Short mmCIF file of C-alpha atoms and ligand atoms in Angstrom, two decimals:
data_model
loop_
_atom_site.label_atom_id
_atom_site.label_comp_id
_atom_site.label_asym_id
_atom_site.label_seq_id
_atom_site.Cartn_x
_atom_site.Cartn_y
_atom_site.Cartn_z
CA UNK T 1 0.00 0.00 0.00
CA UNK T 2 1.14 3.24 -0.87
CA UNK T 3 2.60 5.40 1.96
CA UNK T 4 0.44 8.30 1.54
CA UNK T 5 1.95 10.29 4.67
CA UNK T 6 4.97 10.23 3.36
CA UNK T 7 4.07 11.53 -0.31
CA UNK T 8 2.56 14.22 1.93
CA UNK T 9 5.66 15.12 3.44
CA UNK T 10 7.78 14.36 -0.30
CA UNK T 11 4.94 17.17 -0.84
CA UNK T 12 5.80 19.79 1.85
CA UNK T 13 9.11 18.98 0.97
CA UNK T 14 8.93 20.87 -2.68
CA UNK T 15 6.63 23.23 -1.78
CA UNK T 16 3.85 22.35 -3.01
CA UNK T 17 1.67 21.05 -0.58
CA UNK T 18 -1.87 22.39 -0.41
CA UNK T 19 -4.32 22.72 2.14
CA UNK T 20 -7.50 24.66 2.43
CA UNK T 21 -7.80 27.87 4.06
CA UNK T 22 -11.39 28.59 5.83
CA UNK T 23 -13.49 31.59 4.02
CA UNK T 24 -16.33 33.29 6.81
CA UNK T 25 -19.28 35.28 4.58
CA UNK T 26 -19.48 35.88 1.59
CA UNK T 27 -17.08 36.20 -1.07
CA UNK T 28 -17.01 39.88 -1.69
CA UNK T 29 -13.97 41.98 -2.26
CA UNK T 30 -13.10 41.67 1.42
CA UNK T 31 -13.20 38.29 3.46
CA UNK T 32 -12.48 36.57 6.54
CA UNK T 33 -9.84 34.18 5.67
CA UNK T 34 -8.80 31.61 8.74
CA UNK T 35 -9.95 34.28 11.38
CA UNK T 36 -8.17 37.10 10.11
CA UNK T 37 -9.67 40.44 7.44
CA UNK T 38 -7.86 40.50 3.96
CA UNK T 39 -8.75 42.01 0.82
CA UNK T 40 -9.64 39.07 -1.63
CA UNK T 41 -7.76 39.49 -5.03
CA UNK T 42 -7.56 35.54 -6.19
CA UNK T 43 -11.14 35.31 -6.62
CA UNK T 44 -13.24 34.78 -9.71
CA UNK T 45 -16.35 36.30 -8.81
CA UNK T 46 -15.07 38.59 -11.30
CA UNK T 47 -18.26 41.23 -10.81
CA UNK T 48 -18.91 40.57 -7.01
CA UNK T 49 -22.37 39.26 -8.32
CA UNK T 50 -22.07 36.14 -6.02
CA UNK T 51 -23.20 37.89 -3.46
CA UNK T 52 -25.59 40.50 -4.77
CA UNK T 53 -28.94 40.87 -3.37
CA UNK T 54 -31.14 40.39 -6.10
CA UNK T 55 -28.96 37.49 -7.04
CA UNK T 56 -28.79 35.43 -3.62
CA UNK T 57 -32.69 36.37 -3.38
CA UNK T 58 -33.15 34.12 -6.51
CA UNK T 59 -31.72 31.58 -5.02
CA UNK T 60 -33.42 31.53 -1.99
CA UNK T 61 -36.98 31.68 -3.55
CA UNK T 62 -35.78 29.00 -5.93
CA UNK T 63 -35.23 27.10 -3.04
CA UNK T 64 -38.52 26.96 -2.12
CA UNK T 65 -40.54 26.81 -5.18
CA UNK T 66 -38.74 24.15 -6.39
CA UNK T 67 -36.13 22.97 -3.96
CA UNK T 68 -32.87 22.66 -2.96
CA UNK T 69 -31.57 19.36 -5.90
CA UNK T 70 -32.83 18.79 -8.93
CA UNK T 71 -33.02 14.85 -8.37
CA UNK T 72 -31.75 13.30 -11.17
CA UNK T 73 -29.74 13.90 -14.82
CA UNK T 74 -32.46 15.39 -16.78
CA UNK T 75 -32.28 12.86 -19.23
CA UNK T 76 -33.79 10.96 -16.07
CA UNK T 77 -36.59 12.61 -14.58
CA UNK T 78 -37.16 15.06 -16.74
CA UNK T 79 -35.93 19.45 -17.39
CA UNK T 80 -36.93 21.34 -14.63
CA UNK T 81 -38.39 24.79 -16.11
CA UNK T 82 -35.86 27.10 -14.67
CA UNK T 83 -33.30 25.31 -16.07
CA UNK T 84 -34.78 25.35 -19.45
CA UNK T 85 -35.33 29.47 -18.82
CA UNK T 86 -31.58 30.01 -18.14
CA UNK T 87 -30.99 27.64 -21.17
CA UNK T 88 -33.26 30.45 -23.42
CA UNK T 89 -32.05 33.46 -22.31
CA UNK T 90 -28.08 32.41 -22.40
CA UNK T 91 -28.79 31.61 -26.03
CA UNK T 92 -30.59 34.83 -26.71
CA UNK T 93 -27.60 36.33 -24.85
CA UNK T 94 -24.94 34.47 -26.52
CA UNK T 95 -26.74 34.78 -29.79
CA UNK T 96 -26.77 31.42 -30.27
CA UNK T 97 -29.25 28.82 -31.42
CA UNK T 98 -28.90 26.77 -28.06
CA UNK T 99 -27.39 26.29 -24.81
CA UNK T 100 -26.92 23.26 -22.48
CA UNK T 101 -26.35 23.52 -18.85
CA UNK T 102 -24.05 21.53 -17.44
CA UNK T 103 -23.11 20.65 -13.96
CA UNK T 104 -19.67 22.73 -14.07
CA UNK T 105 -17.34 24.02 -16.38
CA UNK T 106 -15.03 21.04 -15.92
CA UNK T 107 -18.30 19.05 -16.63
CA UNK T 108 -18.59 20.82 -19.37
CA UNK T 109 -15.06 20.40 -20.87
CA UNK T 110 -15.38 16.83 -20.07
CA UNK T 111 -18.56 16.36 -22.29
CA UNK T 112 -18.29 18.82 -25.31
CA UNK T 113 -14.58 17.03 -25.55
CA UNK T 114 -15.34 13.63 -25.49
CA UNK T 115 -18.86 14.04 -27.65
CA UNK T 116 -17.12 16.13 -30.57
CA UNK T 117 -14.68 13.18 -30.75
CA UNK T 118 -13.22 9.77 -30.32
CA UNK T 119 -11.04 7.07 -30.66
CA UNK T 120 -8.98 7.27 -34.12
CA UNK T 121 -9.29 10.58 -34.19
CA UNK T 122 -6.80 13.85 -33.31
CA UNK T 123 -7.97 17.12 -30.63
CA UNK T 124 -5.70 20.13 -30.79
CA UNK T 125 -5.48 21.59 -27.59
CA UNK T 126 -3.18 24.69 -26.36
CA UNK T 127 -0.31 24.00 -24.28
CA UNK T 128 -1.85 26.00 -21.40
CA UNK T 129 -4.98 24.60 -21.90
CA UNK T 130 -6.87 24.82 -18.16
CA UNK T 131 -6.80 21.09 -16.48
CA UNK T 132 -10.93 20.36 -17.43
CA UNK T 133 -9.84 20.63 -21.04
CA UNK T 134 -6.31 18.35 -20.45
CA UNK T 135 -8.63 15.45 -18.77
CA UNK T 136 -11.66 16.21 -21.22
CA UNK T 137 -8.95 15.00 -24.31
CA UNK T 138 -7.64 12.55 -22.05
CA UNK T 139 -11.57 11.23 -21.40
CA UNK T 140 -12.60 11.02 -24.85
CA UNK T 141 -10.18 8.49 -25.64
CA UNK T 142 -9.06 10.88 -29.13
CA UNK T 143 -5.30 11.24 -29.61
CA UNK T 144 -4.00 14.69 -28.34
CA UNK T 145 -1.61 16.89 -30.17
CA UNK T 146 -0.58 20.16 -27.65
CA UNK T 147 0.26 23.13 -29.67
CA UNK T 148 2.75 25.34 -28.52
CA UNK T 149 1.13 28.49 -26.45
CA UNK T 150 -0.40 30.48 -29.38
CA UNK T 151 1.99 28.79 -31.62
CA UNK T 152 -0.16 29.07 -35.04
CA UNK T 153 2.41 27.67 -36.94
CA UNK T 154 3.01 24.29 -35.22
CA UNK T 155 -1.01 24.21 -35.01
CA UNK T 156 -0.99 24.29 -38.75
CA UNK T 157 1.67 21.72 -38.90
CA UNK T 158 -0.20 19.64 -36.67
CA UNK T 159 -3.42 19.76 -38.40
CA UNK T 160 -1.78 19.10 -41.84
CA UNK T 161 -0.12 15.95 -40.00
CA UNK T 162 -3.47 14.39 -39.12
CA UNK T 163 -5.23 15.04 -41.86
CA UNK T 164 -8.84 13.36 -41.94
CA UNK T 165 -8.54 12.23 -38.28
CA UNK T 166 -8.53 15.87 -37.13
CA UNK T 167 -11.84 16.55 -35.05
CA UNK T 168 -11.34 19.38 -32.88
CA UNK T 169 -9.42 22.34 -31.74
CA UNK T 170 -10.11 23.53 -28.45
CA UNK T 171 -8.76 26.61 -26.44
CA UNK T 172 -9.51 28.88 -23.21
CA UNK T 173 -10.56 32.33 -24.85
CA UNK T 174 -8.45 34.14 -21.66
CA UNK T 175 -6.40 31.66 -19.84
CA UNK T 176 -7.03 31.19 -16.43
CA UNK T 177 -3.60 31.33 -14.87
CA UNK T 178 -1.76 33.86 -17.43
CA UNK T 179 -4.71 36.37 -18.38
CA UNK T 180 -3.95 36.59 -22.41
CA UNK T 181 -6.44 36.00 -24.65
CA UNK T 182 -6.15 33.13 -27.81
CA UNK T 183 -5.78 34.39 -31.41
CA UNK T 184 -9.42 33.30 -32.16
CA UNK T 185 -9.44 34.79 -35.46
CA UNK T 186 -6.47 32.71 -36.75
CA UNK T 187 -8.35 29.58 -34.95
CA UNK T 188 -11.03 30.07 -36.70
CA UNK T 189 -9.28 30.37 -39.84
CA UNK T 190 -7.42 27.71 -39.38
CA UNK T 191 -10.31 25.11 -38.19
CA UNK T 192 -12.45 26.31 -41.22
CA UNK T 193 -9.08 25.59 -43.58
CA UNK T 194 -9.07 22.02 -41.90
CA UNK T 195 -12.75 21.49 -42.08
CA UNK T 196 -12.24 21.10 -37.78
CA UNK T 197 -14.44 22.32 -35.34
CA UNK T 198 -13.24 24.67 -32.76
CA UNK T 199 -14.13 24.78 -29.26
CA UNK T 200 -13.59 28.15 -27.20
CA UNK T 201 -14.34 27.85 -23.34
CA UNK T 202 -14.97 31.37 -22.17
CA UNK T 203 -14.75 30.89 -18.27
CA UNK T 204 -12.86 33.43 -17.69
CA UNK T 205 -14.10 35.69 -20.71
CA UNK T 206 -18.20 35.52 -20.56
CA UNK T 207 -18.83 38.65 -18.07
CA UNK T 208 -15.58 40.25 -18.11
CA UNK T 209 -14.77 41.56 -21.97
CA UNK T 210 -16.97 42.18 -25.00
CA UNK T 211 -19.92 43.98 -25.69
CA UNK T 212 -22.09 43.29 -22.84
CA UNK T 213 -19.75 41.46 -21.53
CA UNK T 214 -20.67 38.93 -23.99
CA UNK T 215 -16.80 37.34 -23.87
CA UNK T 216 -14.07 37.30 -25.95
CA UNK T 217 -15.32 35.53 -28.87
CA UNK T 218 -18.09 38.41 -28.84
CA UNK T 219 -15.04 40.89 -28.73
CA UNK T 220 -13.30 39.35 -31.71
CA UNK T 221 -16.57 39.32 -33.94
CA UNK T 222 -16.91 35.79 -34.22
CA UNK T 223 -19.82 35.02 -32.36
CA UNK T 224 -21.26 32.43 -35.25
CA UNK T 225 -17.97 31.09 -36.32
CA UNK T 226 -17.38 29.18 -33.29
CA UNK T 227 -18.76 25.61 -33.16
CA UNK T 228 -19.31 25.56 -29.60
CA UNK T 229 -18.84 28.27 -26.86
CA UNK T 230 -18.40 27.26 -23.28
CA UNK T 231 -18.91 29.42 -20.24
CA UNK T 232 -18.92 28.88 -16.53
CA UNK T 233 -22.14 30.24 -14.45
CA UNK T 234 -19.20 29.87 -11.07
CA UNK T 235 -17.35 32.71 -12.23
CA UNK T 236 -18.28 36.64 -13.37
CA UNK T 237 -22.16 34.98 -13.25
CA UNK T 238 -21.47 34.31 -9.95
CA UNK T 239 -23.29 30.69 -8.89
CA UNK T 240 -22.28 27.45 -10.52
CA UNK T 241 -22.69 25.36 -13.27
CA UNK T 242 -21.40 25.77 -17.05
CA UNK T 243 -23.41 25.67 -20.39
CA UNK T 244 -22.37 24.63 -23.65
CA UNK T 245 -23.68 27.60 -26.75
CA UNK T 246 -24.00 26.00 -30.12
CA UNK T 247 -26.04 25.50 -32.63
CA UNK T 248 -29.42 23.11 -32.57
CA UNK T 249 -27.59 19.96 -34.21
CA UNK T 250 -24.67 20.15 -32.11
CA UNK T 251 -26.97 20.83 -28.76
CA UNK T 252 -29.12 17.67 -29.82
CA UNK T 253 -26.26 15.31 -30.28
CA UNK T 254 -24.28 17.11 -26.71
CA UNK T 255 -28.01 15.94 -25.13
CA UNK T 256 -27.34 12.39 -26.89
CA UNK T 257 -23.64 11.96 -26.09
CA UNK T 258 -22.16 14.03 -23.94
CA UNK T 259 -21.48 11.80 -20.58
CA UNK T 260 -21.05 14.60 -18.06
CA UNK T 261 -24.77 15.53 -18.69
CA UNK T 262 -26.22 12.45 -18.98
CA UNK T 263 -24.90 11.06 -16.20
CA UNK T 264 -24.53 13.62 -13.97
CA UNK T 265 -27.59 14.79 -11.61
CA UNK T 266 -28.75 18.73 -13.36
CA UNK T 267 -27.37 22.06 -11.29
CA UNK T 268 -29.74 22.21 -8.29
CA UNK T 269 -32.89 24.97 -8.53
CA UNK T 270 -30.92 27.52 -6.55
CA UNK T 271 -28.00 27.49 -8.57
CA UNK T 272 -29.46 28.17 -11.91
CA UNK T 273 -32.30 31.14 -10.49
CA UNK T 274 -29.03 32.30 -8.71
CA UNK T 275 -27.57 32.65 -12.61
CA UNK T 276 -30.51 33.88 -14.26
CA UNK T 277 -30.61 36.66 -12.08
CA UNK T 278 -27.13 37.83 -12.36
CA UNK T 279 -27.45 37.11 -15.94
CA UNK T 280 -30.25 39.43 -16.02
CA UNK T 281 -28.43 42.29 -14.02
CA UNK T 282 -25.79 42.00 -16.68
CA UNK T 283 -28.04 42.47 -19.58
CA UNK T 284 -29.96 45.34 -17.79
CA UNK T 285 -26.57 46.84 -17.52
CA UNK T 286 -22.93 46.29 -18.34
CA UNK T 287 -21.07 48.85 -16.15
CA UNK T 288 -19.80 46.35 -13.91
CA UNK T 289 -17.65 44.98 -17.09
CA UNK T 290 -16.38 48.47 -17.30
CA UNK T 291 -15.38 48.49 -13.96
CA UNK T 292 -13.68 45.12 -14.31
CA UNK T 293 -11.76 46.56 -16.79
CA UNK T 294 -11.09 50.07 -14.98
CA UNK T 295 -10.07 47.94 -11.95
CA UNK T 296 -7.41 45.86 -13.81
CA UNK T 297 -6.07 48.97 -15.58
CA UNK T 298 -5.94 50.42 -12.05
CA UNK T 299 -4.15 47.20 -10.51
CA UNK T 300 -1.69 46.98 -13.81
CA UNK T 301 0.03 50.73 -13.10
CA UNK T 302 -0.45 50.31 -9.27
CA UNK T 303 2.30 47.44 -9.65
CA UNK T 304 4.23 48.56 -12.29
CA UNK T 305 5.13 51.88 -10.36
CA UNK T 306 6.48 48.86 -7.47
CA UNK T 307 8.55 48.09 -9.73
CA UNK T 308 6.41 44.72 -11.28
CA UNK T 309 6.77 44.60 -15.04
CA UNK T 310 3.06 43.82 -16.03
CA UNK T 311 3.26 44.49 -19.84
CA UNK T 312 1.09 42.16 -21.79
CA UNK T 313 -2.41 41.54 -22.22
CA UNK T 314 -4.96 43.92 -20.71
CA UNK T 315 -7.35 41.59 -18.81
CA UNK T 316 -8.16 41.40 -15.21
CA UNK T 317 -6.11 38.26 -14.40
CA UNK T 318 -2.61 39.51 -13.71
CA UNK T 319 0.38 36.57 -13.01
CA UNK T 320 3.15 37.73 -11.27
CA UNK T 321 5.70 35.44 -11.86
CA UNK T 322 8.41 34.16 -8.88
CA UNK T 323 9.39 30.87 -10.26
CA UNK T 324 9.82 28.46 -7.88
CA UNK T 325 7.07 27.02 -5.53
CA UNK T 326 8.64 27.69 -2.14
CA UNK T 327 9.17 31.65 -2.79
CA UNK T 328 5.69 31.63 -4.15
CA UNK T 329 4.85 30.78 -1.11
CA UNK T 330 6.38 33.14 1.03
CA UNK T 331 5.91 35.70 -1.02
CA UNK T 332 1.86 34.83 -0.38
CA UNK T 333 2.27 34.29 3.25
CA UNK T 334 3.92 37.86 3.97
CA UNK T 335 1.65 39.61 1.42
CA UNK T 336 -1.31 37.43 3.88
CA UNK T 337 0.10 39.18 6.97
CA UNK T 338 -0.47 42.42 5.79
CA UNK T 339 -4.12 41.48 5.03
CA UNK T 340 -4.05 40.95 1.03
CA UNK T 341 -4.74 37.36 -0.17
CA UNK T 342 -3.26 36.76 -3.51
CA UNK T 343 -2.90 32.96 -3.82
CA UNK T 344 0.41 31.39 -4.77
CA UNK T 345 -0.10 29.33 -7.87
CA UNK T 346 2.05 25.87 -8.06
CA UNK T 347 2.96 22.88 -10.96
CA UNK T 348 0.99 20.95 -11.60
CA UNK T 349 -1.89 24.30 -12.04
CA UNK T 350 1.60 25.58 -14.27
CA UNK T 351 4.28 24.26 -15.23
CA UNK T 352 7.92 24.03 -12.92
CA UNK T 353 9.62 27.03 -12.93
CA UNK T 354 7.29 29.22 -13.53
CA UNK T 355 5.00 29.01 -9.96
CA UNK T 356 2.80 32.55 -9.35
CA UNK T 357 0.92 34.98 -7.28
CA UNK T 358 -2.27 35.34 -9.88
CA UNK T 359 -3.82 38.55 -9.39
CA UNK T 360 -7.73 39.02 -10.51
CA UNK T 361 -9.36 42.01 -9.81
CA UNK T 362 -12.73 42.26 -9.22
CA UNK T 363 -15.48 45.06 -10.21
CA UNK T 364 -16.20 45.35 -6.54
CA UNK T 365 -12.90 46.67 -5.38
CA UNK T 366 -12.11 50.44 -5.04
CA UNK T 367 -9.05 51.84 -6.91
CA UNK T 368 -7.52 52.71 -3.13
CA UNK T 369 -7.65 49.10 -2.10
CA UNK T 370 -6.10 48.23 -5.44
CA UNK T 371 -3.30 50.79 -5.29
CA UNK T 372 -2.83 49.79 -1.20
CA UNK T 373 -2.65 45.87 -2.30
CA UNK T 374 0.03 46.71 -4.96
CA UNK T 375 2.22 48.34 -2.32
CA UNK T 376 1.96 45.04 -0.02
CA UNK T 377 3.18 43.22 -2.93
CA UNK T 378 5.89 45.52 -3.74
CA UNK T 379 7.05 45.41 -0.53
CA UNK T 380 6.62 41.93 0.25
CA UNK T 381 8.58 40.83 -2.70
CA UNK T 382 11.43 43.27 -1.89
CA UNK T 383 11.09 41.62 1.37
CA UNK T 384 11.42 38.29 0.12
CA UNK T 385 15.09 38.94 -1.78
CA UNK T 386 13.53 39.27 -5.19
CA UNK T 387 13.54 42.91 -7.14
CA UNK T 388 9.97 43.69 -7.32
CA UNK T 389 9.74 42.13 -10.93
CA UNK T 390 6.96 40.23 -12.53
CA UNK T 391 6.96 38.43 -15.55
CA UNK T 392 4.68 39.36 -19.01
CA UNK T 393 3.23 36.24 -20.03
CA UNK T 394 5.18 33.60 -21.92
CA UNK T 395 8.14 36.11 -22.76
CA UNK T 396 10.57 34.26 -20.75
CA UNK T 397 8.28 31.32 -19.88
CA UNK T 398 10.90 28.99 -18.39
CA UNK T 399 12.71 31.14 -16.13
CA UNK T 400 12.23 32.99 -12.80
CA UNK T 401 11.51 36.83 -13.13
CA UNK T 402 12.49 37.73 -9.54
CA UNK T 403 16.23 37.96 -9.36
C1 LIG M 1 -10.67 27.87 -18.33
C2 LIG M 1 -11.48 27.12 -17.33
N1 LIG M 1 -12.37 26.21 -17.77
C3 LIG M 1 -13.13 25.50 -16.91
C4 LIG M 1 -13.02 25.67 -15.55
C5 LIG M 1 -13.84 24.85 -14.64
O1 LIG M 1 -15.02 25.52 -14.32
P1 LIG M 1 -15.82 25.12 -13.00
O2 LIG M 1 -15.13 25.78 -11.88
O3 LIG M 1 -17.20 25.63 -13.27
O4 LIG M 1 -15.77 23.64 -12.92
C6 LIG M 1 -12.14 26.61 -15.05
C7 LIG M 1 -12.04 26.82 -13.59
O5 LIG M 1 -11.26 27.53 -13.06
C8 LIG M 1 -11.34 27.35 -15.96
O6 LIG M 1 -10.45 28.23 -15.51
#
C-alpha cells in the first residue's frame, strides 16, 4: 500500500503542498480568511455578483418553489423549467441557437470534448490549456496533439499531420492562470481551412470583456464562427454550473452523447435562479464589465510603479511570476500578513519554474484598495530577496523573473 503520509511530506518537501484555508461570509472583495480580514484578489467572482442581493434572493426563492436538488440527470426525470429558462435566455444572450447547462465548467469540458470526438481521431489543444480541457482529451479516448502556447504555426503543422482524423481544436478564450487571450481569429481560420471544429471555453471571458460582456469571442466578432462556446455560471455569473452555446444539431447530439450531462444529476434549482438573475443584471446593464476593466487597468500601473513589469495583455487576471514554488509561497504568506490574499499558484496548475501569485481584480474593489494591495506586494517581494519584478506572459516562460 502506498505510503500516503509520506508523499505528503515528499509534498511539503517541494513546496507544493496544499491545504484549504477557511473563508467566513461571503465572497465579496473583502473576506475573513482563517480568522483574520484581507482584501480578496484571487477570486473569480469577477463582478462581485455572487453575493448580490437580487442574485442570492433568486436563489433563496428558488429554493422553495422548487427545492434545494434537482433529483436526477435530466435525461432521467425530466428538465426542470428554470433550467430550461436560463438555457433560453443564455442563447438569446450568446446569440446562439442553443445552450446546455451543465453541472460545471469542468463538466462541461469533459462532455463537449469527449462528444465532438473519439477514438482514431486527433484534438488540438493549447499547451496552457486549463486542467478540465487536459482530462476532457484525455476522457474522450481521441489522440492529443498540444500546440505550442499560441503557436499558429506548429497548429498548422499539426493539423496538416493528421489530416482526416482531425476533429477538434479547443482553447480557453483568456487563460485562467496567465490572463492573455487566444488568437481566435487565426483559430477560426485555421479550423475552417481544416474542415475542424473549434471549441472556445470562455470561463474566464463571458462577463468580463466584450460587448455586454458577452466574452471574448463576442469581442473578436466571431460570435457564429465558433462551433461551440463554453462558459462557466461559477465565475463573473457568480453561482455554478457551465453551459455549452452552439447550434441546434450540435446541442441535440451534446443531449445524446455528452457523458457529463447524462450522467450527472442537473445544477440544483438555486444554482441556476441564482444565474438567471445575475445574468439578467448584466443584460440590464454592463457597467460592472467596465469596472472590471477600470479595476485591472488600475491594478496593472499600481504594480508597475512597485517596480512589477506587467506588460502584456490587458485583462483582469494579472500573473506575477516568482518561479519556484517555495518563494511563491512566502511571497503569499507575507503579502497574507499584511491582510491581502493573492494565492500562490504551483505545478501541476503551471508548469515548474514558472509558480505565481495570480492577481484578478474584481469590479467590486475600489481603486484605493487596489493601489494599497500593490504596495503590499511591492514590498513583500522586496522583502522576500527578489527585485519587485513580474513576468509578461510567456516572454521568458521557463525562467524565474524575480532575481
Ligand atoms: C478555463 C477554465 N475552464 C473551466 C473551468 C472549470 O469551471 P468550473 O469551476 O465551473 O468547474 C475553469 C475553472 O477555473 C477554468 O479556468
Amino acid at each position: 500500500m502506498t505510503d500516503l503520509h509520506q508523499r505528503l511530506e515528499d509534498l511539503r518537501d517541494r513546496g507544493l503542498y496544499r491545504r484549504l484555508r477557511i473563508v467566513s461570509g461571503p465572497q465579496g472583495p473583502r473576506i475573513v480568511l482563517d480568522g483574520r480580514p484581507v482584501l480578496l484578489l484571487c477570486s473569480n467572482n469577477y463582478l462581485g455578483l455572487a453575493d448580490h442581493p437580487r442574485v442570492r434572493e433568486a436563489a433563496a426563492d428558488a429554493a422553495m418553489r422548487w427545492g434545494a436538488g434537482a433529483g436526477a440527470s435530466r435525461l432521467v426525470s425530466g428538465t426542470m423549467r428554470i433550467h430550461r429558462a436560463l438555457e433560453k435566455r443564455l442563447a438569446e444572450f450568446k446569440h446562439a441557437d442553443a445552450a446546455l447547462l451543465f453541472g460545471s465548467g469542468y463538466l462541461a469540458n469533459m462532455g463537449v470534448i469527449g462528444a465532438l470526438s473519439g477514438a482514431g481521431q486527433v484534438v488540438f489543444s493549447d499547451e496552457l490549456n486549463h486542467a478540465s480541457i487536459i482530462d476532457g482529451c484525455r476522457l474522450s479516448r481521441a489522440d492529443t496533439f498540444v500546440y505550442r502556447h499560441h503557436d499558429l504555426e506548429h497548429l498548422a503543422w499539426g493539423l496538416e499531420q493528421a489530416g482526416r482524423r482531425a476533429a477538434l481544436i479547443v482553447t480557453d478564450s483568456v487563460f485562467s492562470m496567465d490572463g492573455d487571450v487566444a488568437p481566435l481569429v487565426d483559430l477560426v481560420g485555421l479550423a475552417r481551412r481544416h474542415d475542424v471544429r473549434l471549441v472556445v471555453d470562455e470561463a474566464h471571458g463571458v462577463g468580463c470583456m466584450g460587448p455586454g460582456g458577452r466574452g471574448a469571442v463576442h469581442a473578436a466578432g466571431l460570435e457564429r464562427e465558433v462551433d461551440v462556446v463554453i462558459g462557466t455560471l461559477g465565475k463573473a455569473l457568480g453561482s455554478y454550473g457551465a453551459y455549452a452555446a452552439c447550434d441546434d444539431d450540435t446541442a441535440r447530439w451534446l443531449v445524446n452523447s455528452a457523458r457529463s450531462l447524462i450522467f450527472s444529476t442537473a445544477p440544483p434549482p438555486p444554482s441556476v435562479a441564482a444565474a438567471l438573475a445575475a445574468l439578467e443584471l448584466l443584460i440590464e446593464d454592463d457597467h460592472l464589465v467596465e469596472r472590471l476593466g477600470g479595476n485591472a487597468r488600475v491594478m496593472r500601473e499600481a504594480l508597475a510603479a512597485e517596480g512589477f513589469d506587467v506588460r502584456g495583455p490587458d485583462t483582469h487576471i494579472i500573473p506575477l511570476i516568482v518561479g519556484d514554488a517555495e518563494t511563491t509561497m512566502d511571497l503569499c504568506e507575507m503579502a497574507l500578513e499584511d491582510g491581502v490574499f493573492a494565492q500562490g499558484i504551483r505545478p501541476p496548475t503551471v508548469t515548474p519554474g514558472t509558480s505565481r501569485l495570480r492577481l484578478t481584480v474584481m469590479a467590486t474593489h475600489t481603486a484605493q484598495e487596489l493601489r494599497g494591495a500593490a504596495r503590499v506586494l511591492g514590498r513583500a517581494a522586496r522583502d522576500a530577496g527578489l527585485t519587485a519584478t513580474a513576468q509578461a506572459p510567456h516572454e521568458d516562460h521557463g525562467q524565474p523573473a524575480a532575481a
